[in-house]
PDB file of C-alpha atoms in Angstrom:
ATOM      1  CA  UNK A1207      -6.394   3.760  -5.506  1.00 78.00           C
ATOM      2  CA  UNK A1208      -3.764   4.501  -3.193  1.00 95.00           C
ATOM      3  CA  UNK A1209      -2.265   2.644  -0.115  1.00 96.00           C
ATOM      4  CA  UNK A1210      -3.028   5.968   1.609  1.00 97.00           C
ATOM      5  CA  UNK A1211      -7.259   6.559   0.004  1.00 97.00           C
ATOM      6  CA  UNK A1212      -7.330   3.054   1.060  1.00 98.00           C
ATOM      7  CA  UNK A1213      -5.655   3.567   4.617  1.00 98.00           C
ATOM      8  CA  UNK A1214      -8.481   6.370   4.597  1.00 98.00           C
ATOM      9  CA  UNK A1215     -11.307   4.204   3.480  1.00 98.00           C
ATOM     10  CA  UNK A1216     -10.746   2.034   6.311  1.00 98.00           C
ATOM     11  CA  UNK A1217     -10.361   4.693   9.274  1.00 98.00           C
ATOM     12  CA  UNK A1218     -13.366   6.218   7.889  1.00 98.00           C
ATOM     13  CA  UNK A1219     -15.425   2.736   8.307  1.00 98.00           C
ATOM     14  CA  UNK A1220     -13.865   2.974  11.819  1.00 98.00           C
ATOM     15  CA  UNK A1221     -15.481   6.898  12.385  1.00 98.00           C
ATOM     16  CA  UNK A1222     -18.245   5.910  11.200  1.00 97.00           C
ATOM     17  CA  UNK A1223     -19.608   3.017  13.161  1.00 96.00           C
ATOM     18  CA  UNK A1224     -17.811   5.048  16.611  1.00 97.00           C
ATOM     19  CA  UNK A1225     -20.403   7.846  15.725  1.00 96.00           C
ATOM     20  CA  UNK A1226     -22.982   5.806  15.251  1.00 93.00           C
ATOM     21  CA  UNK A1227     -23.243   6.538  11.426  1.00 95.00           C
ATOM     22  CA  UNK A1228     -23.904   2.672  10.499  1.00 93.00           C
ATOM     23  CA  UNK A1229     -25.265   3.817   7.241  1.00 95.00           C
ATOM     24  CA  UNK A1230     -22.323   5.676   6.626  1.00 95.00           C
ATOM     25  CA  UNK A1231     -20.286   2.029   7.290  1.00 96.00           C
ATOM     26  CA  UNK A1232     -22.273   0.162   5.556  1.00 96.00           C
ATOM     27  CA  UNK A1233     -21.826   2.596   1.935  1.00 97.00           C
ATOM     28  CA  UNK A1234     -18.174   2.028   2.545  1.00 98.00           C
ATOM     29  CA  UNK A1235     -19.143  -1.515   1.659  1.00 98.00           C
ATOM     30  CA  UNK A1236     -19.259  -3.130  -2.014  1.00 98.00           C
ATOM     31  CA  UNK A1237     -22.252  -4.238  -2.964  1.00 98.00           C
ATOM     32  CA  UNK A1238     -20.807  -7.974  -3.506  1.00 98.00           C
ATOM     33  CA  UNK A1239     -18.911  -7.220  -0.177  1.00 98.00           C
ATOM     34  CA  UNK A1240     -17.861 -10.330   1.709  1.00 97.00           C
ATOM     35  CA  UNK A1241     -16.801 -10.759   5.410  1.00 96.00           C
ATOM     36  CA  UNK A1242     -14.654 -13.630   6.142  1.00 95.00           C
ATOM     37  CA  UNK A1243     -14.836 -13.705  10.063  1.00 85.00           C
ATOM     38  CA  UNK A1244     -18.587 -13.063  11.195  1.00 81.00           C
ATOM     39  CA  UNK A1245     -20.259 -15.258  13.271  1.00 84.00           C
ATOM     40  CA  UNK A1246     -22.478 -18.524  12.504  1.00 85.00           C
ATOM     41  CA  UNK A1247     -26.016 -17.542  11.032  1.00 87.00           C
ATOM     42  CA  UNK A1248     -25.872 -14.400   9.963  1.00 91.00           C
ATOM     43  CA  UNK A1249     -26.288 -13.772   5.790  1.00 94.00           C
ATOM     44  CA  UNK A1250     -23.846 -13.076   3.514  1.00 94.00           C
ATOM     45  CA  UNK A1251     -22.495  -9.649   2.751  1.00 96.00           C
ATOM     46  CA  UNK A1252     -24.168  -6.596   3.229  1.00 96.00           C
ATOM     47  CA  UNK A1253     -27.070  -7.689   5.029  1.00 96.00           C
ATOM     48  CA  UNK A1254     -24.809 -10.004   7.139  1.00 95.00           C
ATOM     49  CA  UNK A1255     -22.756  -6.946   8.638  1.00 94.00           C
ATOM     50  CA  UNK A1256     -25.470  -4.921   9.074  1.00 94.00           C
ATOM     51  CA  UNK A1257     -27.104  -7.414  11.518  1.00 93.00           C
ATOM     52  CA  UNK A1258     -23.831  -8.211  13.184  1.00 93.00           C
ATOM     53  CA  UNK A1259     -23.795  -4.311  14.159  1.00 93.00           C
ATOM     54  CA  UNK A1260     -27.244  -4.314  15.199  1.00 93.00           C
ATOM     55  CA  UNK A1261     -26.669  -7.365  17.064  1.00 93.00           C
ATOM     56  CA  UNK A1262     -23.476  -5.802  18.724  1.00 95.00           C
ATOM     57  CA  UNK A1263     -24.805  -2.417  19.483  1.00 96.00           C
ATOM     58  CA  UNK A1264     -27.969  -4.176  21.009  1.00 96.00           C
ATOM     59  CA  UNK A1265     -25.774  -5.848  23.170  1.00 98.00           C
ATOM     60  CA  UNK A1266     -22.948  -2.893  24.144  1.00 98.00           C
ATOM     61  CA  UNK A1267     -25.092   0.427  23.166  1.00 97.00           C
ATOM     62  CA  UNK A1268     -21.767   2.411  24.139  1.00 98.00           C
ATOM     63  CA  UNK A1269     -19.571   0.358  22.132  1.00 97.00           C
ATOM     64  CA  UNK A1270     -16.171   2.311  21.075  1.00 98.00           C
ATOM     65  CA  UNK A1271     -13.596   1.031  18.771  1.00 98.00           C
ATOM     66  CA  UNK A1272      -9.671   2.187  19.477  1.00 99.00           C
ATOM     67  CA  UNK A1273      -7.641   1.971  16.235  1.00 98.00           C
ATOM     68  CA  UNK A1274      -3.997   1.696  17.283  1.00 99.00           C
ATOM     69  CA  UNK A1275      -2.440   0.716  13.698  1.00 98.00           C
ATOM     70  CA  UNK A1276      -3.803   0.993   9.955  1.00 98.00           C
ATOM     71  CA  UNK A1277      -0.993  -0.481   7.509  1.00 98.00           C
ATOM     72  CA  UNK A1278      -0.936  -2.269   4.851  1.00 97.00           C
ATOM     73  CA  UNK A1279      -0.065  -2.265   1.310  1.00 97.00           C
ATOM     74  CA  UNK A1280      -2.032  -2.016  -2.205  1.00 96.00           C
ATOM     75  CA  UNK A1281      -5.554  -2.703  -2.051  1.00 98.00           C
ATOM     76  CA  UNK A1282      -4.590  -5.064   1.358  1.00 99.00           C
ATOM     77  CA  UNK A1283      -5.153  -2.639   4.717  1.00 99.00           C
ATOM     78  CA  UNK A1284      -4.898  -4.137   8.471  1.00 99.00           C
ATOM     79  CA  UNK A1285      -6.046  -2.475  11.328  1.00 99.00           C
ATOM     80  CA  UNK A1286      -4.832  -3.156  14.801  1.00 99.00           C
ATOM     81  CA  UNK A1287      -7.943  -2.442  17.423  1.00 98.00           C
ATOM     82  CA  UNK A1288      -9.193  -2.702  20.734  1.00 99.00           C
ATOM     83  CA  UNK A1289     -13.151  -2.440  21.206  1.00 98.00           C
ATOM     84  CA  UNK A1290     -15.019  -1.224  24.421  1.00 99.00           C
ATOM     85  CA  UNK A1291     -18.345  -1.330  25.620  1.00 98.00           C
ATOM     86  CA  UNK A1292     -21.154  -2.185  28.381  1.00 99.00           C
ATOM     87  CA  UNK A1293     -22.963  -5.154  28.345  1.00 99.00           C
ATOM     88  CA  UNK A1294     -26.616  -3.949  28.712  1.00 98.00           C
ATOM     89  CA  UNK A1295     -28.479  -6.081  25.770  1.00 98.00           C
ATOM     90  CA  UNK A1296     -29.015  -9.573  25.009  1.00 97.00           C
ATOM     91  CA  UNK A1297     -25.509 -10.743  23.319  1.00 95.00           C
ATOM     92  CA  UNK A1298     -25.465 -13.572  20.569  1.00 90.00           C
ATOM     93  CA  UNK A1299     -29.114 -14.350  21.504  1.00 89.00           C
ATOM     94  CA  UNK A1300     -28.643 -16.057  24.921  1.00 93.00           C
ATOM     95  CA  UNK A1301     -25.852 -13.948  26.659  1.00 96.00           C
ATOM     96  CA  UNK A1302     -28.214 -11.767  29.203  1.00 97.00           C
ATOM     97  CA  UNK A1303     -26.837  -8.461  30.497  1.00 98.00           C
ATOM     98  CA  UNK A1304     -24.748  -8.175  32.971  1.00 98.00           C
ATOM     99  CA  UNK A1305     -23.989  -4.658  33.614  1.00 98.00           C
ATOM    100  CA  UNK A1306     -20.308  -5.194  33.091  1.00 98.00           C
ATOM    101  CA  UNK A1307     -17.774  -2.828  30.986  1.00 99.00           C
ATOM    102  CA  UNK A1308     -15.580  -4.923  28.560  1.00 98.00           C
ATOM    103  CA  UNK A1309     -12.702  -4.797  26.317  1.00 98.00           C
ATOM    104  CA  UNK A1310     -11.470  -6.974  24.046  1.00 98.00           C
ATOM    105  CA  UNK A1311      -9.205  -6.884  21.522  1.00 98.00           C
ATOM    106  CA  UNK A1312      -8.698  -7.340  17.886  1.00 98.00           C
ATOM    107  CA  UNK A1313      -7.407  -7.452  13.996  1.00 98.00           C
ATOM    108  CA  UNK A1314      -9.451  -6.567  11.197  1.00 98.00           C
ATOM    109  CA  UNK A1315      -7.957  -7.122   7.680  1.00 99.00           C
ATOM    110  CA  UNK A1316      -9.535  -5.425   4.428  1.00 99.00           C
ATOM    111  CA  UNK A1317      -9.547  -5.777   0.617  1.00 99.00           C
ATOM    112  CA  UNK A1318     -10.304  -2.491  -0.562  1.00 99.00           C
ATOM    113  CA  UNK A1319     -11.317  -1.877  -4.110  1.00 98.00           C
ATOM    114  CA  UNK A1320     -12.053   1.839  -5.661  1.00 97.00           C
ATOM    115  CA  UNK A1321     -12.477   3.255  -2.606  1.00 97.00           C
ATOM    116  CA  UNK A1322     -14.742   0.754  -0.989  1.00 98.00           C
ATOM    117  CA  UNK A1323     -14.295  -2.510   1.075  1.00 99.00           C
ATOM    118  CA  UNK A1324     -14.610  -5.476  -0.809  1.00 99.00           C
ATOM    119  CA  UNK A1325     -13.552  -7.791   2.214  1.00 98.00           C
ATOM    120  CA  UNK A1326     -13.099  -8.368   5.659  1.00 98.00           C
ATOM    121  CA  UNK A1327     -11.195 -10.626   7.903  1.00 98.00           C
ATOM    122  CA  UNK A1328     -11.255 -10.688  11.075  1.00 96.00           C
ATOM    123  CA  UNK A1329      -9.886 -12.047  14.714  1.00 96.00           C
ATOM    124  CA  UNK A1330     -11.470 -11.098  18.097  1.00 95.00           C
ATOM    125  CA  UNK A1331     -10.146 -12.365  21.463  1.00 97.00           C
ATOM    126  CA  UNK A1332     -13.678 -13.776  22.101  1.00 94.00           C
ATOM    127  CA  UNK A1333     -12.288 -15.943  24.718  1.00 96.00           C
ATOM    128  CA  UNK A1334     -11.233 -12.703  26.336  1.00 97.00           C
ATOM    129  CA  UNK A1335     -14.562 -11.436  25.803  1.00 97.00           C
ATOM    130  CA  UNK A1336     -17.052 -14.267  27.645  1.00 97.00           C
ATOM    131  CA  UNK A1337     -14.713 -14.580  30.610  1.00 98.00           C
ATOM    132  CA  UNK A1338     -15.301 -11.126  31.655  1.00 98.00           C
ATOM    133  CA  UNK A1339     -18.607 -11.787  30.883  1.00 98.00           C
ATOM    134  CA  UNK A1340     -18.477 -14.781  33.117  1.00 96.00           C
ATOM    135  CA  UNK A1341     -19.756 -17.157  30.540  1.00 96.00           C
ATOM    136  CA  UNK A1342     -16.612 -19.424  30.632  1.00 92.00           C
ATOM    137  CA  UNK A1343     -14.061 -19.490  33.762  1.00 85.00           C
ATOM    138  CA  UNK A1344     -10.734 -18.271  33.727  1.00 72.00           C
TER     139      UNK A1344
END
């Protein structure tokens, strides 16, 4: 595959999961997919991503992400994002709605194999994230 089908793969994962079209994400995964940057207690792979989603849509139903950049080279694509919602669900099992729209920003980076993503690393401004929340000061 190209750097460009795999620039393509990845801004389709994007399209996907800002239409709602999880399923449509989630076959853009491998099978032995793994994701280097989700949070504590969720399973590996497949299964693992899907509940982070449901988890995160739960929590910001509205939940948009902004791709600024995709670049990378070879099979190695970054993406350069900021991601948007309202806080109207439970978040990470203890956070209780608050009403509040947020933004945070982030980096994902993905190992992309014949067309679908065999990795994922990623880095969230989380920090950002629970002080508009008002779970930490700042």
């Amino acid at each position: 595959m190209t750097t460009q089908s795999n620039k393509e793969t990845v801004r389709r994962f994007y399209d996907s999961l800002n239409t709602g079209d999880v399923d449509g994400a989630t076959r853009l995964l491998a099978p032995e997919y793994v994701d280097h940057g989700g949070p504590p207690g969720l399973p590996p792979g497949v299964p693992g991503f899907s509940a982070l989603i449901a988890m995160t849509t739960g929590a910001f139903p509205d939940l948009h992400v902004e791709v600024h950049d995709v670049f990378g080279e070879g099979d190695r694509i970054a993406a350069r994002l900021t991601v948007s919602g309202t806080h109207r669900g439970v978040f990470m099992g203890t956070i209780q709605p608050t009403g509040k729209h947020v933004v945070w920003d982030g980096i994902d980076v993905f190992r992309i194999k014949d067309g679908h993503i065999m990795e994922r690393w990623n880095s969230r401004d989380i920090l950002g994230l629970m002080r508009q929340l008002g779970v930490v000061g700042g």
